[in-house]
PDB file of C-alpha atoms in Angstrom:
ATOM      1  CA  MET A   1      81.141  90.522  97.503  1.00 53.00           C
ATOM      2  CA  ILE A   2      82.672  93.307  99.052  1.00 66.00           C
ATOM      3  CA  ALA A   3      85.999  93.929 100.820  1.00 64.00           C
ATOM      4  CA  GLN A   4      85.665  92.691 104.512  1.00 71.00           C
ATOM      5  CA  ASP A   5      85.217  89.067 102.496  1.00 85.00           C
ATOM      6  CA  ILE A   6      88.334  89.491 101.007  1.00 93.00           C
ATOM      7  CA  PHE A   7      90.156  90.505 104.046  1.00 96.00           C
ATOM      8  CA  LEU A   8      91.748  88.451 106.810  1.00 94.00           C
ATOM      9  CA  PRO A   9      90.226  90.007 109.980  1.00 94.00           C
ATOM     10  CA  ARG A  10      93.764  90.798 110.812  1.00 94.00           C
ATOM     11  CA  ASP A  11      93.852  92.897 108.048  1.00 95.00           C
ATOM     12  CA  ARG A  12      90.979  94.751 107.783  1.00 95.00           C
ATOM     13  CA  ALA A  13      92.461  97.551 110.433  1.00 94.00           C
ATOM     14  CA  LEU A  14      94.474  98.425 107.963  1.00 96.00           C
ATOM     15  CA  TRP A  15      91.962  98.657 104.882  1.00 96.00           C
ATOM     16  CA  GLU A  16      89.834 101.036 106.908  1.00 96.00           C
ATOM     17  CA  GLU A  17      92.856 103.232 107.699  1.00 96.00           C
ATOM     18  CA  ALA A  18      93.248 102.936 103.751  1.00 97.00           C
ATOM     19  CA  LYS A  19      90.498 103.544 102.367  1.00 96.00           C
ATOM     20  CA  PRO A  20      90.533 107.408 102.262  1.00 97.00           C
ATOM     21  CA  TYR A  21      93.953 106.921 100.404  1.00 97.00           C
ATOM     22  CA  LEU A  22      92.651 104.786  97.913  1.00 96.00           C
ATOM     23  CA  ASN A  23      89.750 107.069  97.037  1.00 93.00           C
ATOM     24  CA  VAL A  24      91.631 107.782  93.894  1.00 90.00           C
ATOM     25  CA  ARG A  25      91.901 106.295  90.127  1.00 83.00           C
ATOM     26  CA  ASN A  26      89.575 103.368  91.445  1.00 87.00           C
ATOM     27  CA  ASN A  27      92.507 101.954  93.901  1.00 92.00           C
ATOM     28  CA  ASP A  28      90.197 100.639  96.192  1.00 94.00           C
ATOM     29  CA  GLU A  29      88.404  98.450  93.771  1.00 94.00           C
ATOM     30  CA  HIS A  30      92.331  97.730  92.483  1.00 95.00           C
ATOM     31  CA  THR A  31      93.299  96.735  96.115  1.00 97.00           C
ATOM     32  CA  ILE A  32      91.240  94.466  96.825  1.00 96.00           C
ATOM     33  CA  ILE A  33      91.479  92.515  93.578  1.00 96.00           C
ATOM     34  CA  ALA A  34      94.885  92.704  94.229  1.00 97.00           C
ATOM     35  CA  TYR A  35      95.075  91.689  97.191  1.00 98.00           C
ATOM     36  CA  ALA A  36      92.602  88.665  96.406  1.00 97.00           C
ATOM     37  CA  LEU A  37      95.303  87.850  93.802  1.00 97.00           C
ATOM     38  CA  ALA A  38      97.819  88.006  96.564  1.00 98.00           C
ATOM     39  CA  GLN A  39      95.767  85.295  98.317  1.00 98.00           C
ATOM     40  CA  VAL A  40      95.760  83.122  95.018  1.00 97.00           C
ATOM     41  CA  LEU A  41      99.825  83.715  94.781  1.00 98.00           C
ATOM     42  CA  LEU A  42     101.011  82.711  98.381  1.00 98.00           C
ATOM     43  CA  ARG A  43      98.882  79.687  97.692  1.00 98.00           C
ATOM     44  CA  GLU A  44     101.510  78.545  94.868  1.00 97.00           C
ATOM     45  CA  ILE A  45     104.162  80.041  96.505  1.00 98.00           C
ATOM     46  CA  PRO A  46     104.181  78.994 100.213  1.00 97.00           C
ATOM     47  CA  GLU A  47     107.972  80.236 100.614  1.00 98.00           C
ATOM     48  CA  ALA A  48     106.254  83.574 100.650  1.00 99.00           C
ATOM     49  CA  ASP A  49     105.133  85.504 103.658  1.00 98.00           C
ATOM     50  CA  PRO A  50     101.370  86.433 103.587  1.00 98.00           C
ATOM     51  CA  ASP A  51     102.145  88.757 107.311  1.00 98.00           C
ATOM     52  CA  VAL A  52     104.569  90.774 104.742  1.00 98.00           C
ATOM     53  CA  VAL A  53     102.864  90.379 101.391  1.00 99.00           C
ATOM     54  CA  LEU A  54      99.386  91.143 102.462  1.00 98.00           C
ATOM     55  CA  PRO A  55      99.736  93.800 104.406  1.00 98.00           C
ATOM     56  CA  ALA A  56     101.864  95.104 101.660  1.00 99.00           C
ATOM     57  CA  ILE A  57      99.776  94.811  98.815  1.00 99.00           C
ATOM     58  CA  LEU A  58      97.012  96.235 100.486  1.00 98.00           C
ATOM     59  CA  LEU A  59      98.638  99.917 101.168  1.00 98.00           C
ATOM     60  CA  HIS A  60     101.088  99.768  98.404  1.00 98.00           C
ATOM     61  CA  ASP A  61      99.197 102.480  95.951  1.00 97.00           C
ATOM     62  CA  VAL A  62      97.746 104.563  99.006  1.00 98.00           C
ATOM     63  CA  GLY A  63     100.891 107.041  98.148  1.00 97.00           C
ATOM     64  CA  TRP A  64      98.910 108.081  95.077  1.00 96.00           C
ATOM     65  CA  SER A  65      96.750 110.379  96.800  1.00 97.00           C
ATOM     66  CA  ARG A  66      99.102 112.810  97.712  1.00 96.00           C
ATOM     67  CA  VAL A  67      99.885 113.079  93.811  1.00 95.00           C
ATOM     68  CA  PRO A  68      97.636 115.339  91.935  1.00 93.00           C
ATOM     69  CA  LYS A  69      94.814 114.163  90.200  1.00 90.00           C
ATOM     70  CA  ASP A  70      95.225 116.503  86.981  1.00 90.00           C
ATOM     71  CA  LEU A  71      98.835 114.688  86.661  1.00 90.00           C
ATOM     72  CA  LEU A  72      98.361 111.067  87.601  1.00 85.00           C
ATOM     73  CA  LEU A  73      96.783 109.686  84.034  1.00 83.00           C
ATOM     74  CA  LEU A  74     100.645 110.827  82.413  1.00 85.00           C
ATOM     75  CA  ALA A  75     102.434 108.702  84.800  1.00 88.00           C
ATOM     76  CA  VAL A  76     100.811 105.673  84.009  1.00 81.00           C
ATOM     77  CA  GLY A  77      99.644 103.688  80.585  1.00 67.00           C
ATOM     78  CA  ARG A  78     101.621 102.261  77.006  1.00 65.00           C
ATOM     79  CA  ARG A  79     103.196 106.054  77.077  1.00 77.00           C
ATOM     80  CA  PRO A  80     103.812 107.756  80.020  1.00 84.00           C
ATOM     81  CA  THR A  81     105.693 111.133  80.520  1.00 89.00           C
ATOM     82  CA  ARG A  82     105.823 111.550  84.063  1.00 94.00           C
ATOM     83  CA  LEU A  83     107.664 108.700  85.587  1.00 91.00           C
ATOM     84  CA  ASP A  84     108.666 110.745  88.169  1.00 95.00           C
ATOM     85  CA  LEU A  85     105.078 110.455  89.585  1.00 95.00           C
ATOM     86  CA  VAL A  86     105.129 107.120  89.716  1.00 94.00           C
ATOM     87  CA  ARG A  87     108.243 107.392  92.083  1.00 97.00           C
ATOM     88  CA  ASP A  88     106.801 109.796  93.952  1.00 96.00           C
ATOM     89  CA  HIS A  89     103.642 107.564  94.976  1.00 97.00           C
ATOM     90  CA  GLU A  90     105.865 105.320  96.087  1.00 97.00           C
ATOM     91  CA  LEU A  91     107.689 107.409  98.916  1.00 98.00           C
ATOM     92  CA  TYR A  92     104.301 108.672  99.677  1.00 98.00           C
ATOM     93  CA  GLY A  93     102.608 105.427 100.098  1.00 98.00           C
ATOM     94  CA  VAL A  94     105.824 104.379 102.491  1.00 99.00           C
ATOM     95  CA  ASP A  95     105.453 107.326 104.894  1.00 98.00           C
ATOM     96  CA  ILE A  96     101.230 106.615 104.997  1.00 98.00           C
ATOM     97  CA  ALA A  97     101.803 102.716 105.020  1.00 98.00           C
ATOM     98  CA  ARG A  98     104.409 103.193 107.842  1.00 98.00           C
ATOM     99  CA  GLU A  99     101.733 105.403 109.791  1.00 98.00           C
ATOM    100  CA  ASN A 100      99.656 103.119 109.609  1.00 97.00           C
ATOM    101  CA  LEU A 101     101.253  99.500 110.344  1.00 98.00           C
ATOM    102  CA  GLU A 102     103.020 101.494 113.385  1.00 97.00           C
ATOM    103  CA  ARG A 103      99.297 102.587 115.108  1.00 96.00           C
ATOM    104  CA  HIS A 104      97.985  99.174 114.950  1.00 96.00           C
ATOM    105  CA  ARG A 105     101.691  97.028 115.045  1.00 94.00           C
ATOM    106  CA  LEU A 106      99.554  93.746 113.832  1.00 92.00           C
ATOM    107  CA  GLU A 107     101.069  90.821 115.218  1.00 91.00           C
ATOM    108  CA  GLY A 108     103.665  88.900 113.247  1.00 94.00           C
ATOM    109  CA  VAL A 109     103.404  91.855 110.276  1.00 96.00           C
ATOM    110  CA  ASP A 110     107.519  93.617 109.845  1.00 97.00           C
ATOM    111  CA  ILE A 111     106.562  96.688 109.080  1.00 98.00           C
ATOM    112  CA  ASP A 112     110.324  97.287 107.570  1.00 98.00           C
ATOM    113  CA  ALA A 113     109.966  94.853 105.335  1.00 98.00           C
ATOM    114  CA  VAL A 114     106.116  95.987 103.892  1.00 99.00           C
ATOM    115  CA  CYS A 115     107.824  99.602 103.770  1.00 99.00           C
ATOM    116  CA  GLN A 116     110.267  98.301 101.480  1.00 98.00           C
ATOM    117  CA  ILE A 117     108.897  96.185  98.938  1.00 99.00           C
ATOM    118  CA  ILE A 118     106.318  99.488  98.557  1.00 99.00           C
ATOM    119  CA  ASP A 119     109.336 101.278  98.260  1.00 98.00           C
ATOM    120  CA  GLY A 120     110.210 100.502  94.617  1.00 96.00           C
ATOM    121  CA  HIS A 121     106.978  98.361  93.666  1.00 96.00           C
ATOM    122  CA  ASP A 122     106.424 100.109  90.408  1.00 92.00           C
ATOM    123  CA  THR A 123     109.732 102.051  89.382  1.00 93.00           C
ATOM    124  CA  VAL A 124     112.050  98.959  90.190  1.00 94.00           C
ATOM    125  CA  LYS A 125     111.037  96.066  87.831  1.00 92.00           C
ATOM    126  CA  GLU A 126     113.304  92.954  89.818  1.00 94.00           C
ATOM    127  CA  ASP A 127     112.379  91.640  92.648  1.00 96.00           C
ATOM    128  CA  LYS A 128     113.892  92.054  95.747  1.00 96.00           C
ATOM    129  CA  ASN A 129     113.154  88.752  97.264  1.00 98.00           C
ATOM    130  CA  ILE A 130     110.082  86.548  96.896  1.00 99.00           C
ATOM    131  CA  ASN A 131     107.388  88.333  98.909  1.00 99.00           C
ATOM    132  CA  ASP A 132     108.307  91.088  96.658  1.00 99.00           C
ATOM    133  CA  ALA A 133     108.101  89.318  93.435  1.00 98.00           C
ATOM    134  CA  VAL A 134     104.381  88.285  94.821  1.00 99.00           C
ATOM    135  CA  VAL A 135     103.281  92.108  95.291  1.00 98.00           C
ATOM    136  CA  LYS A 136     104.917  93.103  91.957  1.00 98.00           C
ATOM    137  CA  ASP A 137     102.452  89.864  90.556  1.00 98.00           C
ATOM    138  CA  ALA A 138      99.063  90.611  92.073  1.00 98.00           C
ATOM    139  CA  ASP A 139      99.420  94.515  91.372  1.00 96.00           C
ATOM    140  CA  LYS A 140      99.916  93.948  87.852  1.00 94.00           C
ATOM    141  CA  GLY A 141      98.270  90.954  87.432  1.00 95.00           C
ATOM    142  CA  TRP A 142      94.749  93.060  88.057  1.00 95.00           C
ATOM    143  CA  ARG A 143      95.577  94.632  84.650  1.00 92.00           C
ATOM    144  CA  SER A 144      94.349  91.097  82.944  1.00 93.00           C
ATOM    145  CA  THR A 145      91.331  91.096  84.932  1.00 93.00           C
ATOM    146  CA  PRO A 146      88.077  92.224  83.758  1.00 93.00           C
ATOM    147  CA  HIS A 147      87.909  94.758  86.151  1.00 93.00           C
ATOM    148  CA  GLY A 148      91.591  95.685  85.258  1.00 93.00           C
ATOM    149  CA  MET A 149      90.775  96.146  81.481  1.00 94.00           C
ATOM    150  CA  ARG A 150      87.560  97.928  81.774  1.00 94.00           C
ATOM    151  CA  THR A 151      89.160 100.640  84.533  1.00 92.00           C
ATOM    152  CA  ILE A 152      91.880 101.156  82.299  1.00 90.00           C
ATOM    153  CA  ALA A 153      90.242 101.574  78.721  1.00 92.00           C
ATOM    154  CA  GLY A 154      88.039 103.793  80.582  1.00 90.00           C
ATOM    155  CA  TRP A 155      90.825 106.171  81.383  1.00 84.00           C
ATOM    156  CA  TYR A 156      91.968 106.836  78.689  1.00 84.00           C
ATOM    157  CA  ASP A 157      88.770 106.383  76.088  1.00 88.00           C
ATOM    158  CA  VAL A 158      90.404 103.405  73.965  1.00 91.00           C
ATOM    159  CA  PRO A 159      88.977  99.940  73.934  1.00 94.00           C
ATOM    160  CA  VAL A 160      89.462  96.907  75.311  1.00 93.00           C
ATOM    161  CA  THR A 161      91.670  95.926  72.383  1.00 92.00           C
ATOM    162  CA  GLU A 162      94.080  98.528  72.704  1.00 90.00           C
ATOM    163  CA  VAL A 163      94.563  97.663  76.734  1.00 91.00           C
ATOM    164  CA  LEU A 164      95.328  94.351  75.845  1.00 91.00           C
ATOM    165  CA  LEU A 165      98.119  95.652  73.363  1.00 89.00           C
ATOM    166  CA  MET A 166      99.422  97.158  76.615  1.00 85.00           C
ATOM    167  CA  LEU A 167      99.327  93.880  78.590  1.00 90.00           C
ATOM    168  CA  GLU A 168     100.966  92.266  76.253  1.00 89.00           C
ATOM    169  CA  GLU A 169     103.596  94.942  75.298  1.00 85.00           C
ATOM    170  CA  ARG A 170     103.852  96.582  78.929  1.00 81.00           C
ATOM    171  CA  SER A 171     102.895  94.567  82.179  1.00 84.00           C
ATOM    172  CA  ASN A 172     102.850  90.727  80.992  1.00 86.00           C
ATOM    173  CA  PRO A 173     106.582  90.114  80.032  1.00 88.00           C
ATOM    174  CA  VAL A 174     107.129  91.321  83.763  1.00 90.00           C
ATOM    175  CA  MET A 175     105.665  89.364  85.411  1.00 95.00           C
ATOM    176  CA  LEU A 176     108.354  87.720  87.674  1.00 97.00           C
ATOM    177  CA  THR A 177     106.557  84.245  88.884  1.00 96.00           C
ATOM    178  CA  ALA A 178     105.183  81.122  87.681  1.00 93.00           C
ATOM    179  CA  PRO A 179     101.982  81.050  88.858  1.00 95.00           C
ATOM    180  CA  GLY A 180     101.811  85.250  87.998  1.00 94.00           C
ATOM    181  CA  ARG A 181     102.904  84.559  84.789  1.00 90.00           C
ATOM    182  CA  ALA A 182     100.160  81.731  84.751  1.00 89.00           C
ATOM    183  CA  GLN A 183      97.640  84.139  85.942  1.00 85.00           C
ATOM    184  CA  ALA A 184      98.248  86.748  83.102  1.00 81.00           C
TER     185      ALA A 184
END
């Protein structure tokens, strides 16, 4: 499975431009899997708009590229100490995503709606609308995949059982949609 097999043809140009920004913390692989999870959620939640959800999930983590690498792990995990960096990555992400989206001007894509989702996708726990809920669930749903659990375990050099505790405590309780909760 490669990215080109996952992304809709319309979104491939966004992906190509986003890749250099996603070469941080396995965000390239995370994005591919989260995009696929979003596609599954969209089939279960027909009122959500794929023209907003899919570009948003594809671009949601590009802002991590502007956070110093030596600080990244302080922003995530069971006991993060630098939540300000989570907010920073969202704000950086909005800027990068807007530039990418404006350059490509994809038909049917509401740039403002996509950027509104990226702004707050991690720091705002409530959903702003159904599109935001689908993006949040696809993003956090990655953590429950075998790839997500192995990646997180590697970041912290902990066993997968420790990751399962983190999921149980921090991720699964904040899933927003019934299909998202079922995936987790």
